[in-house]
PDB file of C-alpha atoms in Angstrom:
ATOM      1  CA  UNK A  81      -1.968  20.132  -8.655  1.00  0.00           C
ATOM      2  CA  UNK A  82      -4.521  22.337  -7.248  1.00  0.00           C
ATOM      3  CA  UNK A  83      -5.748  21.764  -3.004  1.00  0.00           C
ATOM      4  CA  UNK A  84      -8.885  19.695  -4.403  1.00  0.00           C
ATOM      5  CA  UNK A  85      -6.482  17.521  -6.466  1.00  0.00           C
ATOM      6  CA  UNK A  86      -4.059  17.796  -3.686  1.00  0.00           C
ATOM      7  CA  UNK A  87      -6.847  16.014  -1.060  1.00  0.00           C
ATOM      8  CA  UNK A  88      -8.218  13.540  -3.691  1.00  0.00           C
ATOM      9  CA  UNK A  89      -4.369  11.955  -4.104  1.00  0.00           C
ATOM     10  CA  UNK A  90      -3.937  11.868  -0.098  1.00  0.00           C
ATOM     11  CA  UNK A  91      -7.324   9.985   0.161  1.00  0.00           C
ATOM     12  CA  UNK A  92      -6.511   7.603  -2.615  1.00  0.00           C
ATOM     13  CA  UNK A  93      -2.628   7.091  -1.019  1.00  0.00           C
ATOM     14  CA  UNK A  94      -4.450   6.549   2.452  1.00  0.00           C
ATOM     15  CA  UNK A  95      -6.778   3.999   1.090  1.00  0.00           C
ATOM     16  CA  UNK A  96      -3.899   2.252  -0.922  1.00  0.00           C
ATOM     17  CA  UNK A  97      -2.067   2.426   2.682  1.00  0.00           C
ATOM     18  CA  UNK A  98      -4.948   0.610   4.177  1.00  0.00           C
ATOM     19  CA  UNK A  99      -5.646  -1.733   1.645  1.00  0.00           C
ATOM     20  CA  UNK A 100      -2.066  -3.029   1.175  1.00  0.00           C
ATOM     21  CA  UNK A 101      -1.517  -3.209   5.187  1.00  0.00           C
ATOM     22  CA  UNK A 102      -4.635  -5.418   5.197  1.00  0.00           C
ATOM     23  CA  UNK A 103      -3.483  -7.291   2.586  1.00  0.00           C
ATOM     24  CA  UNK A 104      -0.004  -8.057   3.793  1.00  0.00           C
ATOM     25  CA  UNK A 105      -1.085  -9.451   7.098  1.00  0.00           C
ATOM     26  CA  UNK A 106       0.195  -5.988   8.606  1.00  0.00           C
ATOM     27  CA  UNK A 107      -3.466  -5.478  10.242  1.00  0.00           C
ATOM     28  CA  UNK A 108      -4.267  -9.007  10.565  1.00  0.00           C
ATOM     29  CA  UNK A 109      -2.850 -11.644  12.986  1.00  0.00           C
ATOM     30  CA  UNK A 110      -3.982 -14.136  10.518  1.00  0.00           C
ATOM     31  CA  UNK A 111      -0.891 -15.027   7.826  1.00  0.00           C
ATOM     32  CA  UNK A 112      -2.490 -15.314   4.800  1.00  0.00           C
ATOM     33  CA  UNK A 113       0.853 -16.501   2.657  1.00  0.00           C
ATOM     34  CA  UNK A 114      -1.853 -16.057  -0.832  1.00  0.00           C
ATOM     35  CA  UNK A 115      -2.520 -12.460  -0.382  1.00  0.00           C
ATOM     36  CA  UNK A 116       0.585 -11.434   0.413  1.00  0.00           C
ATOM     37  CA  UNK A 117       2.438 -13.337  -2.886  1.00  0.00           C
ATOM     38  CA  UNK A 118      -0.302 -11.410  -5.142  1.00  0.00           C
ATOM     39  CA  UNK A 119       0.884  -8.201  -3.090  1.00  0.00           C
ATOM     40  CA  UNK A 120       4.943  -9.189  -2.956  1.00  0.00           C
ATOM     41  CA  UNK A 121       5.020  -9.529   0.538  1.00  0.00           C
ATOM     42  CA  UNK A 122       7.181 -12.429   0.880  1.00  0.00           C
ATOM     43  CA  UNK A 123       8.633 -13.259   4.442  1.00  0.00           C
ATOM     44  CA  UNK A 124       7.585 -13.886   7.662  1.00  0.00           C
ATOM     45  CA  UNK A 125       9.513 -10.789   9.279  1.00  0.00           C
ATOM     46  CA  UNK A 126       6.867  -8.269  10.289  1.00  0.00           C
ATOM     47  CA  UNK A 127       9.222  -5.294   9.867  1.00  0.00           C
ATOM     48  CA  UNK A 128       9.664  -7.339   5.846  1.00  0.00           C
ATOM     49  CA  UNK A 129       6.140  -6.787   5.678  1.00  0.00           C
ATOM     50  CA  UNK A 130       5.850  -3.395   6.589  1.00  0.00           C
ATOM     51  CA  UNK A 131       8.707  -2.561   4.217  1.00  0.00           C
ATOM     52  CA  UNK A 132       7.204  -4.414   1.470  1.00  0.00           C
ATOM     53  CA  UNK A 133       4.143  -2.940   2.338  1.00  0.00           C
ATOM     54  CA  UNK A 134       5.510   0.363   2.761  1.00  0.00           C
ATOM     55  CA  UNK A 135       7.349   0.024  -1.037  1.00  0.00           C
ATOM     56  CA  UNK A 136       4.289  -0.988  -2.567  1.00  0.00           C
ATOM     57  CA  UNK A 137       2.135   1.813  -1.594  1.00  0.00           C
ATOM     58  CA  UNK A 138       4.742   4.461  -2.616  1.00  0.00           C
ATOM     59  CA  UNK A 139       4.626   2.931  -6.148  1.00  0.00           C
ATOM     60  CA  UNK A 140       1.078   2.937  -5.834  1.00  0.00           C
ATOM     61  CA  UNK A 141       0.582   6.338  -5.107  1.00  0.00           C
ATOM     62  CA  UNK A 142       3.296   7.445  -7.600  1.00  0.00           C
ATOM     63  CA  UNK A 143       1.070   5.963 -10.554  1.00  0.00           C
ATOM     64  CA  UNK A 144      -1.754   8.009  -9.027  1.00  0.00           C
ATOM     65  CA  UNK A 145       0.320  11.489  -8.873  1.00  0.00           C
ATOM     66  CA  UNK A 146       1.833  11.019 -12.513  1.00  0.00           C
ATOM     67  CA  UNK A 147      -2.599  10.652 -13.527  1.00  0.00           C
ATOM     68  CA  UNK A 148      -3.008  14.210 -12.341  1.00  0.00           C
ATOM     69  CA  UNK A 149      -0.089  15.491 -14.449  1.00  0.00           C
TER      70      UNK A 149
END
């Protein structure tokens, strides 16, 4: 990957980082137990969450990386 391809795939991980947080109920006090089945964020922990979270976005990103190859 070249530095242009390099910056798009951060952006796109930090938007999927974002996105999933807000999703899970990382960012938001309000638990919203439907958006975080469809994201497989299952438990009340918050540190589950994050994890979960966490998990997803690395697969997330992954798919994004093996585009560019």
């Amino acid at each position: 990957m070249d530095n242009i391809q390099q910056r798009e795939t951060l952006g796109l991980f930090l938007r999927f980082t974002s996105i999933c947080q807000v999703r899970c109920g990382v960012l938001s006090s309000k638990d919203d137990v439907l958006t975080k089945e469809n994201h497989q964020c299952l438990g009340n922990s918050y540190t589950l969450s994050i994890e979960k979270c966490t998990n997803h976005l690395i697969d997330s990103f992954r798919k994004v990386q093996d585009a560019y190859k």
